[in-house]
Coordinates of C-alpha atoms and ligand atoms in Angstrom, one line a residue:
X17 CA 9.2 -25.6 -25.4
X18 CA 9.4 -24.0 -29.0
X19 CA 7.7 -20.8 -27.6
X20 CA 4.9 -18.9 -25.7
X21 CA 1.4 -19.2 -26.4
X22 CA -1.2 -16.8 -25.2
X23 CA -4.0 -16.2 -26.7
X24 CA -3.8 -13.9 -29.4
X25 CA -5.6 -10.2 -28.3
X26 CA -3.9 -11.0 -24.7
X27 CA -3.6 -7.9 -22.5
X28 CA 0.0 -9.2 -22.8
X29 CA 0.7 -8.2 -26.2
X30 CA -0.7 -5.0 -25.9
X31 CA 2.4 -2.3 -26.8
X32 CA 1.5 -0.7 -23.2
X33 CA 2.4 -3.7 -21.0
X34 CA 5.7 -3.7 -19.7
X35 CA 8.0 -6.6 -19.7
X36 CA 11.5 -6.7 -17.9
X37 CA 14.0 -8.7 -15.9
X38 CA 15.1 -7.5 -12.2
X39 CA 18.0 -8.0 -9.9
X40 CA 18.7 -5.7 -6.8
X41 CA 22.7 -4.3 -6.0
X42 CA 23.7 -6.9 -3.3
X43 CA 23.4 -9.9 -5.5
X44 CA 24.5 -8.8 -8.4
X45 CA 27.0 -6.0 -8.0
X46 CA 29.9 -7.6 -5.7
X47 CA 32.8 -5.3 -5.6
X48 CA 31.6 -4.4 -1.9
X49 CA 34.7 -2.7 -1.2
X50 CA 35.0 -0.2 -4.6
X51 CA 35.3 3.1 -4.8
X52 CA 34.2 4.1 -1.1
X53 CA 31.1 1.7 -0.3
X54 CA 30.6 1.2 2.9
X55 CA 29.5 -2.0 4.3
X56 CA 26.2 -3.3 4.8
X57 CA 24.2 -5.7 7.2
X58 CA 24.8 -8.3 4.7
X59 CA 28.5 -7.6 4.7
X60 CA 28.4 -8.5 8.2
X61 CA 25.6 -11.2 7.9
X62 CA 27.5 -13.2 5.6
X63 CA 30.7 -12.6 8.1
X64 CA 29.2 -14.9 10.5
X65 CA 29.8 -18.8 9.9
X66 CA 26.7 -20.2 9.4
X67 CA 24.1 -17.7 8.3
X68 CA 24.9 -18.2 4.5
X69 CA 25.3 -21.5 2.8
X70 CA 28.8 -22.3 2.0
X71 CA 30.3 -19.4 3.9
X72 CA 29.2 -17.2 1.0
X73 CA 29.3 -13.7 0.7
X74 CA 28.2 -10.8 -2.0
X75 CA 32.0 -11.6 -3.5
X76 CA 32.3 -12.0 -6.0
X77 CA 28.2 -12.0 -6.9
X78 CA 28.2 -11.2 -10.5
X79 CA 30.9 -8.6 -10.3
X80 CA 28.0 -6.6 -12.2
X81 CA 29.7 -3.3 -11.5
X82 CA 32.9 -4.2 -13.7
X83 CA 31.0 -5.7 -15.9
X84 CA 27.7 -3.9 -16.7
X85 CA 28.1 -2.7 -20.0
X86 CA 28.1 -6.2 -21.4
X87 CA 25.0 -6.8 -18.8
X88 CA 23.1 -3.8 -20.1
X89 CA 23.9 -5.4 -23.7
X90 CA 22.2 -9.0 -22.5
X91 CA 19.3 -7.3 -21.0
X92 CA 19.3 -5.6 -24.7
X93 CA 19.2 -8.3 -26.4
X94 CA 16.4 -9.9 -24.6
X95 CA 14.0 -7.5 -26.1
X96 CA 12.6 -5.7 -22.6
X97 CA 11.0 -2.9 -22.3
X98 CA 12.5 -2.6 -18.4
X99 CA 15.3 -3.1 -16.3
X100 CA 14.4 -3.5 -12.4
X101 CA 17.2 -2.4 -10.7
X102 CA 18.3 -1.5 -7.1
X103 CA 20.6 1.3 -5.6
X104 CA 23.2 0.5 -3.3
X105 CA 22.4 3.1 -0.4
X106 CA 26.0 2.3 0.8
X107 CA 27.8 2.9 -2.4
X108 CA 26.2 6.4 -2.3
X109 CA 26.2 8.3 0.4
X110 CA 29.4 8.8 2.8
X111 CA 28.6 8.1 6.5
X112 CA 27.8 11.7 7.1
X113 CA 25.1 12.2 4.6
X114 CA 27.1 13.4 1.8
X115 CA 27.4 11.9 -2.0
X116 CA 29.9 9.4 -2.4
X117 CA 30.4 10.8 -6.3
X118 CA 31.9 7.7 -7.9
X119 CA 29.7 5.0 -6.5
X120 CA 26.4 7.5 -8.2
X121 CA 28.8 7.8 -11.3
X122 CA 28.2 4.0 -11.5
X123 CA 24.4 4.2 -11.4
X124 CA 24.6 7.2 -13.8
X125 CA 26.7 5.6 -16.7
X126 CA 24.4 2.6 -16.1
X127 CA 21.4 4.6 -16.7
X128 CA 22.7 6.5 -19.4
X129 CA 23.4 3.5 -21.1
X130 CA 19.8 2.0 -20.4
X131 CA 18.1 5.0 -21.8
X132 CA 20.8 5.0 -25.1
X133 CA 19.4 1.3 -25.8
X134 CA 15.3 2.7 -24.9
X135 CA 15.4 0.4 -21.7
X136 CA 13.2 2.1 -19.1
X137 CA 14.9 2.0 -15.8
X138 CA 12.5 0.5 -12.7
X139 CA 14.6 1.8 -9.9
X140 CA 14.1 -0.1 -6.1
X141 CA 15.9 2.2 -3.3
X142 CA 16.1 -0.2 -0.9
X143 CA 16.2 -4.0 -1.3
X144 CA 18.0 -4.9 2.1
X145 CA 21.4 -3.2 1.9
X146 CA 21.1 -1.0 5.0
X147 CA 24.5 0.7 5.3
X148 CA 26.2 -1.3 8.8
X149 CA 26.5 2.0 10.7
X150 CA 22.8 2.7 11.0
X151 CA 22.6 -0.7 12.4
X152 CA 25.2 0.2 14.6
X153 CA 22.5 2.7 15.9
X154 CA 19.5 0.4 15.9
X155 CA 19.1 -0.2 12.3
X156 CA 15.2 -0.4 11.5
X157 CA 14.2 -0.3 15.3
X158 CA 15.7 3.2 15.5
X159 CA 13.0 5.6 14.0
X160 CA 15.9 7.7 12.6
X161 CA 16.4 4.9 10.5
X162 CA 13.4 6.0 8.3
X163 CA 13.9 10.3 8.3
X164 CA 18.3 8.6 7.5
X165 CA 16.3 6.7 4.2
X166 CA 14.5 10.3 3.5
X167 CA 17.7 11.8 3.4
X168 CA 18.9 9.4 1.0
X169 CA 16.1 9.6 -1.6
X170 CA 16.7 13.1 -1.5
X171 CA 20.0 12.6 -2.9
X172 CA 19.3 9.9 -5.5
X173 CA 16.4 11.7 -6.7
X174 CA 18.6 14.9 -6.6
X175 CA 21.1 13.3 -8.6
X176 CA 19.7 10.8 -11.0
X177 CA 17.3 13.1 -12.0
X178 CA 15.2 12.2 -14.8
X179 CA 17.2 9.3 -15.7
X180 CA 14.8 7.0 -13.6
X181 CA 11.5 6.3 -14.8
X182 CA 9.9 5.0 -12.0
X183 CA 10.7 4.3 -8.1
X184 CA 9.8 2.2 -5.6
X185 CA 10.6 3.2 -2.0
X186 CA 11.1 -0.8 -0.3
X187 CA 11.2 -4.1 -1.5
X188 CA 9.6 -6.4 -0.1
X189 CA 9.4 -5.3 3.6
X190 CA 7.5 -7.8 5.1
X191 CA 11.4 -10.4 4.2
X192 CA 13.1 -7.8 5.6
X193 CA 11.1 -7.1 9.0
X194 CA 9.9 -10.8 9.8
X195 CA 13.0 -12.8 7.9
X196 CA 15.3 -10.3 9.2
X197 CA 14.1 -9.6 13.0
X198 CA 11.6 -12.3 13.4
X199 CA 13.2 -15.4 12.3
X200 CA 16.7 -14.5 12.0
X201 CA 17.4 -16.1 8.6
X202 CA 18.4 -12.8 7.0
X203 CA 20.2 -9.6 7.9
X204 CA 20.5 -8.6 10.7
X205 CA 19.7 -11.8 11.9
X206 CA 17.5 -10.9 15.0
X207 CA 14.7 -13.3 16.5
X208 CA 12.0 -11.3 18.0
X209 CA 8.3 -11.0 16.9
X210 CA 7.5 -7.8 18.6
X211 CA 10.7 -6.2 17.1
X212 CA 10.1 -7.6 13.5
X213 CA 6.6 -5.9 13.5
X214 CA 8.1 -2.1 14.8
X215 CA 10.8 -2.6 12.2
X216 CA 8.3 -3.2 9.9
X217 CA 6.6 0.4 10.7
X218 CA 9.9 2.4 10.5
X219 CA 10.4 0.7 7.0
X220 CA 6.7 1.9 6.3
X221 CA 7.1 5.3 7.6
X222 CA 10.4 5.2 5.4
X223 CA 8.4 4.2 2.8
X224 CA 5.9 7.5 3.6
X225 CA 8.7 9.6 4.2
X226 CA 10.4 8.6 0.7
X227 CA 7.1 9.2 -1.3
X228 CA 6.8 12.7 0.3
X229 CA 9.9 13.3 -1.2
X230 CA 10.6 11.9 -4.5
X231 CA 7.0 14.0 -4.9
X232 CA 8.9 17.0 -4.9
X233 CA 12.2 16.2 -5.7
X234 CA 10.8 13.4 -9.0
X235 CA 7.5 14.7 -9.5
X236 CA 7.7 13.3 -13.4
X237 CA 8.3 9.9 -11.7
X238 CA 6.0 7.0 -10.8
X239 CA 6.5 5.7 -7.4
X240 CA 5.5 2.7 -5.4
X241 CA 6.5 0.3 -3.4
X242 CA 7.2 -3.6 -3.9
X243 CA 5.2 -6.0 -1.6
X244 CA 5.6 -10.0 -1.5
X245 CA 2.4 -12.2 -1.8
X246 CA 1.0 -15.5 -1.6
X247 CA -2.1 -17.6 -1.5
X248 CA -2.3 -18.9 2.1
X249 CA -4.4 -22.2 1.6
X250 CA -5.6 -24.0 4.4
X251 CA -4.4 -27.7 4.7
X252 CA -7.6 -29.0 5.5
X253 CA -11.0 -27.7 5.3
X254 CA -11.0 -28.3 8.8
X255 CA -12.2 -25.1 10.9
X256 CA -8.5 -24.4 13.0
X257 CA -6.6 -24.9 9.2
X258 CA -9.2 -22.0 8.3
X259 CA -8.0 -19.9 10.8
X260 CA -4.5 -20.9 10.5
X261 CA -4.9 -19.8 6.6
X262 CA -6.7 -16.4 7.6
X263 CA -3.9 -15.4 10.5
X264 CA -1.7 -16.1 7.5
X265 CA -2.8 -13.9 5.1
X266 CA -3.3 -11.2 7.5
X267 CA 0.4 -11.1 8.6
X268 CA 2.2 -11.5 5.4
X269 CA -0.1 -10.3 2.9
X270 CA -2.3 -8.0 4.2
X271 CA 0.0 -6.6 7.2
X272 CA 2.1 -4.3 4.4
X273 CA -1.1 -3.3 2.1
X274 CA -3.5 -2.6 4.4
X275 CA -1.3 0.5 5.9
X276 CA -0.6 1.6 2.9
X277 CA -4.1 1.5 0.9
X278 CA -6.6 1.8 4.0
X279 CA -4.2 3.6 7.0
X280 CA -4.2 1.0 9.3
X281 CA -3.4 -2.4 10.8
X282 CA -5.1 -6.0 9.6
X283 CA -7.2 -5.7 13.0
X284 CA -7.5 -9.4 13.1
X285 CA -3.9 -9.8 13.9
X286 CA -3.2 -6.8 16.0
X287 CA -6.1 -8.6 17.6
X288 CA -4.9 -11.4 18.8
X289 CA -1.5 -10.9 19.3
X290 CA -1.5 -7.2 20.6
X291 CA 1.6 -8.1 22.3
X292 CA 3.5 -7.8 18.7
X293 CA 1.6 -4.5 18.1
X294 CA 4.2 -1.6 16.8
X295 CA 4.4 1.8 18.6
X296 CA 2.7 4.2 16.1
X297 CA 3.0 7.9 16.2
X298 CA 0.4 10.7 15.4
X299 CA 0.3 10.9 12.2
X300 CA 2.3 8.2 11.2
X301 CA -0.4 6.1 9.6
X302 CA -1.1 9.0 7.1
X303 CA 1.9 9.3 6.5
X304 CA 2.3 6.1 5.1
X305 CA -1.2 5.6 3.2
X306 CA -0.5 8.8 1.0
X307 CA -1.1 7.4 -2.8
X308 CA 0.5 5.4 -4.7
X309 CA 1.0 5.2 -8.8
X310 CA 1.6 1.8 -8.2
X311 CA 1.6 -1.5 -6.2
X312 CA 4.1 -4.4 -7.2
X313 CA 3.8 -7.6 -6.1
X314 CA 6.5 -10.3 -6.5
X315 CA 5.4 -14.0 -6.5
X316 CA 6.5 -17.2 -6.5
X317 CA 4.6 -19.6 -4.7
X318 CA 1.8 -20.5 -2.4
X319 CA 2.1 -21.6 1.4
X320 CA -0.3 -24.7 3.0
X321 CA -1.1 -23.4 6.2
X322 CA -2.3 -25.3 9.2
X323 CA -2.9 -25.0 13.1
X324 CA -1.0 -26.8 15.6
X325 CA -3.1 -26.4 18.7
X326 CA -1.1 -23.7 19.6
X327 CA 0.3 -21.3 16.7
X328 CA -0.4 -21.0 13.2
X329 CA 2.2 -23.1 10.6
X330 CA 3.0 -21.4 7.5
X331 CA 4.0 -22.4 4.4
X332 CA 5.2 -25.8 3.3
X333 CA 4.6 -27.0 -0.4
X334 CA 1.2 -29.1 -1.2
X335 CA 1.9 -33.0 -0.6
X336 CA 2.9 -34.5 -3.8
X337 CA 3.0 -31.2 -6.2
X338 CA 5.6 -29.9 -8.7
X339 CA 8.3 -28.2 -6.3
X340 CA 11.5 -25.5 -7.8
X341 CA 14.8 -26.6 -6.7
X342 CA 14.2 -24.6 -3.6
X343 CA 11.3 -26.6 -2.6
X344 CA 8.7 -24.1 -3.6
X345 CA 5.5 -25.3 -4.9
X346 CA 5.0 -24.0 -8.7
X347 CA 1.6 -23.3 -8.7
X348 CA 0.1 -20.6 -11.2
X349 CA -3.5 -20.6 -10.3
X350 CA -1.8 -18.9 -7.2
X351 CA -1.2 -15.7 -8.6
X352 CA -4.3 -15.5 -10.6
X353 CA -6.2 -16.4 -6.8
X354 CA -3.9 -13.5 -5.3
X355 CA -4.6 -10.7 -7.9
X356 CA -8.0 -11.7 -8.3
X357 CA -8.6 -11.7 -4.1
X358 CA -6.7 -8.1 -3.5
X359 CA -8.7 -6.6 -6.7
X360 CA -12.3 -7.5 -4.4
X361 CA -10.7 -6.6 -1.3
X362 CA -9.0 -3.4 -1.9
X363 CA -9.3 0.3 -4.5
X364 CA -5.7 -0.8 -6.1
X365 CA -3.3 1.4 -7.8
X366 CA -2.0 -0.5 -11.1
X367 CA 0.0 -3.5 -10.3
X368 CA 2.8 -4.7 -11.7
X369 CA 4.0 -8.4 -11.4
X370 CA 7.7 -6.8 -10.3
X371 CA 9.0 -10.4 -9.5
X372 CA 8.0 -13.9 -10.6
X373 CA 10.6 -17.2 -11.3
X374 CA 11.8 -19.8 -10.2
X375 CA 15.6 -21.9 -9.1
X376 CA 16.4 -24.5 -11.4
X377 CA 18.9 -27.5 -10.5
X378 CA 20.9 -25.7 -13.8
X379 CA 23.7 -27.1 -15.5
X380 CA 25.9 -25.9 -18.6
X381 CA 26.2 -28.2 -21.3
X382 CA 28.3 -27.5 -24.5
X383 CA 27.2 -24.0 -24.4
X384 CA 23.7 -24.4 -23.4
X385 CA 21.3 -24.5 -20.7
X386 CA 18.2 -26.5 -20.7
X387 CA 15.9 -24.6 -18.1
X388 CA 12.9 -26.5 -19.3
X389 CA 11.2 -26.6 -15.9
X390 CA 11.6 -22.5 -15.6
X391 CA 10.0 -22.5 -19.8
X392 CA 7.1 -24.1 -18.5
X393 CA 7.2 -21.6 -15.4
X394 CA 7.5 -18.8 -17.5
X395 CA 4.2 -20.3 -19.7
X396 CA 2.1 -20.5 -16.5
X397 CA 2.8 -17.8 -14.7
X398 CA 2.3 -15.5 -18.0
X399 CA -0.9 -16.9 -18.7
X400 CA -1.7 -16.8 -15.0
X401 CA -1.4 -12.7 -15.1
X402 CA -3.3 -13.1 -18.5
X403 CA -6.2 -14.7 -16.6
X404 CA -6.3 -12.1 -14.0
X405 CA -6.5 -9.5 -16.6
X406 CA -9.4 -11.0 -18.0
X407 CA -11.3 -11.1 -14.6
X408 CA -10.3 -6.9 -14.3
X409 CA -7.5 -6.9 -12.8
X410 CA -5.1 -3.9 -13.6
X411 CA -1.8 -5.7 -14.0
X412 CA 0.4 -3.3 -15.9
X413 CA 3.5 -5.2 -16.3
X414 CA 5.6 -8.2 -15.5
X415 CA 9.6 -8.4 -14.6
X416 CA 11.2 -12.2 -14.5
X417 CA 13.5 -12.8 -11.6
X418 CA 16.1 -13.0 -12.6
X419 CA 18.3 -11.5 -15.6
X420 CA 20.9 -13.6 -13.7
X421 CA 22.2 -16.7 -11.5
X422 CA 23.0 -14.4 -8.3
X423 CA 23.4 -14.4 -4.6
X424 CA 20.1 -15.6 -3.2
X425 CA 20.9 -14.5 0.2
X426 CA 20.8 -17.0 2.9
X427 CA 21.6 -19.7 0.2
X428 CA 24.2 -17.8 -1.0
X429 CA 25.1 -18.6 -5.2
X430 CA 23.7 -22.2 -3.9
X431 CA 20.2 -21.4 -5.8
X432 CA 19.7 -20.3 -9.4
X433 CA 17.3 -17.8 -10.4
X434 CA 18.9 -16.2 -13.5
X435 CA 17.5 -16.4 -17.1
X436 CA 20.9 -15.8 -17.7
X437 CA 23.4 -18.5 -16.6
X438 CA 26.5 -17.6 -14.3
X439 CA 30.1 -19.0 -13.7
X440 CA 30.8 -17.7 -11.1
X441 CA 34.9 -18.8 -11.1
X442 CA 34.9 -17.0 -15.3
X443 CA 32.0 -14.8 -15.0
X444 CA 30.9 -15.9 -18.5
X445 CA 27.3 -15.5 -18.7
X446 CA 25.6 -18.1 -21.1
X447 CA 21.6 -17.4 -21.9
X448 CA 19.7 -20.7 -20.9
X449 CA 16.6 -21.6 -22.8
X450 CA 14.2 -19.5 -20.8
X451 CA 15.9 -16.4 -22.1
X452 CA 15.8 -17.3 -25.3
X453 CA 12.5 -18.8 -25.2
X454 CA 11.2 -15.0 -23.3
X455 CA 13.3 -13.2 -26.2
X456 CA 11.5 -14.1 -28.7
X457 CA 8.1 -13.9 -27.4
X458 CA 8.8 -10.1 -26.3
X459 CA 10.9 -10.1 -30.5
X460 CA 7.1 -11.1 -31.8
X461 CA 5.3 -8.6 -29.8
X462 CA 3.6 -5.9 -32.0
X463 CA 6.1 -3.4 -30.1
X464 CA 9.4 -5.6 -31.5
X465 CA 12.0 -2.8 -31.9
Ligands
FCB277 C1 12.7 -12.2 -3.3 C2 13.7 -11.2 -3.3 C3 14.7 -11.3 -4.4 C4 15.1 -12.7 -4.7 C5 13.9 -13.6 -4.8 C6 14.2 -15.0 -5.1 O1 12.2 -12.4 -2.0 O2 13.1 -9.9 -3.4 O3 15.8 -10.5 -4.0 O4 16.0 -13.2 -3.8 O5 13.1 -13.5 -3.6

């Protein structure tokens, strides 16, 4: 693919839309013991044989925190107008509260250097890296787990200052509550449905908590939080597979939004399973639905739903359709469905697209990389957000996951995402086509610095 086509006034052009790339500390940053970090659940995830592919841990990842400056200078030269970055809560506070300096030096220089090169830094506080010894006390089924993140935005916010554009409070909570507690695939590896769902509402009321603060601590900042959505399409048209589809929204999309934008539950799930409900407190649910500046929503792929005769069953790829080397169906109209869906259903804050990409079966070759399956991905999925747009849907930017190959969690480095390639025995980085082909679209823009 020579380049990418959109239609020539596209919303997407427009100086005012944001483009970036994202990773998150665990899977990029590796040197876990550096400089005082302390570990994290998935320093002791990855400990036990057989919860990440290949025995793999976040050593060496992308050894991103030796190596940043030439990273800041990639992202540079990839023409965005963002980074989306995460904060490493265990490389910045010590275990009683207090700053651990060097590991915030880190973020700082890093910072610094993004704002030298006019790279607005998108800052996530937490994507999964809950320091080990709040686990050791419950981790997210201990309410003190949520006023323990407070105290920790306090500090960030205290100390990055005005370096950070823009916050959000969580990513993607509904992975960490129901992959993390409910299915046991991801840290801290737990397998209980009621659990998952109260974990869920301490990371909500953390969420709450967070906003209250970086309100008066960042009050020039935007602040959100990061939710992951899909289409949930019924397998059949058949009345069950309707159902199925329905149940399926409401745990994984809706369960997350709804509290946040309306205050309370999806009532058709707390419905019929009360058994899962979480214990809420007075207040709590206010809390949690003060307002946003934004919504982001990372996407990659639909699930076909259908009913069993006894549960619901999620999310396998359509029979015969284009699927990413981790099995995920690409399917674009998906994301255009989604924004299009939430825009009827709900008053949304501006959304941003903070995750969208693929992993590619990748291989270097003399130098290059050709990603052509993640080119046309890129197409689609751009001109999927275009079409949204069109329909009136406030989508106010767009970040690719991911700037680099890095450690995809349970599949440890066994799945590519980057649009940068990794070696992960050199740590030369080599930019595949996507990048180049995403580079020069975002070089052509009217904005081209
Ligand atoms: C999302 C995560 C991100 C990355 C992608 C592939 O669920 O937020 O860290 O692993 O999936």
């Amino acid at each position: 693919m020579q380049r990418i086509e959109l239609p020539p006034a596209s919303r997407l052009r427009d100086p005012s839309f944001t483009f970036g790339v994202a990773t998150a500390s665990f899977q990029v940053e590796g040197a876990t013991q550096a400089d005082g970090r302390l570990p994290s659940i998935w320093d002791a995830f990855c400990a036990t044989p057989g919860n990440v592919k290949n025995g793999d841990t976040g050593m060496p990842a992308c050894d991103h925190y030796h190596r940043w400056q030439d990273d800041v200078a990639l992202i540079r030269d990839l023409n965005v107008d963002a980074y989306r970055l995460s904060i490493a809560w265990p490389r910045v506070m010590t275990q009683d509260g207090q700053p651990n300096h060097k590991g915030l030096d880190f973020y700082k220089q890093l910072l610094d250097r993004l704002r030298e090169y006019d790279i607005r830094p998108f800052v996530t506080l937490y994507h999964w890296d809950l320091p080990q010894h709040l686990q050791e006390h419950g981790g997210w089924l201990n309410r003190d787990t949520a006023y323990r993140f407070q105290d920790y935005v306090s500090l960030v916010s205290r100390e990055l200052g005005e370096r950070v554009d823009t916050y959000a409070t969580l990513n993607e909570p509904w992975v960490s509550a129901i992959l993390g507690h409910e299915v046991g695939i991801h840290a801290p590896g737990m397998t209980d449905a009621r659990l998952a769902r109260q974990a869920g509402h301490h990371m909500l009321l953390a969420h709450g908590l967070g906003m209250q603060t970086l309100r008066s601590e960042a009050p020039e900042a935007q602040a959100g939080l990061v939710l992951n959505m899909g289409p949930n399409t019924p397998n059949s048209q058949r009345y069950d597979d309707r159902v199925a589809a329905l149940i399926g929204e409401a745990s994984m999309n809706h369960w997350f939004l709804e509290p946040v934008l309306e205050g309370r539950y999806p009532e058709l799930y707390t419905r019929l399973y009360p058994e899962q409900a979480p214990r809420i407190l007075p207040g709590d649910m206010e809390l949690i639905s003060q307002p946003v500046n934004f919504i982001g929503i990372n996407y990659y792929t639909r699930g076909i739903v259908s009913y069993d005769n006894e549960h619901w069953v999620k999310g396998h790829a359509a029979k015969d359709a284009e699927v990413t080397d981790f099995g995920w169906e690409v399917y674009p109209q998906g994301l255009t469905d989604l924004l299009v869906d939430l825009d009827a259903q709900y008053t949304l804050p501006p959304l941003m697209i903070t995750e969208n990409g693929m992993a590619g079966d990748d291989h270097l070759e003399q130098d290059r990389v050709h990603d052509e399956q993640r080119c046309r991905y890129l197409q689609s999925h751009l001109q999927a957000v275009h079409d949204a747009i069109e329909q009136g849907v406030d989508v106010r930017g767009y970040f690719a996951w991911s700037l680099m190959d890095n450690f995809e969690w349970a599949e440890g480095y066994s799945k590519r995402f980057g649009m940068v390639y990794v070696d992960y025995a050199t740590q030369q980085r080599t930019l595949k086509d996507s990048a180049r082909l995403f580079a020069d679209f975002l070089r052509q823009r009217p904005t081209s610095r």
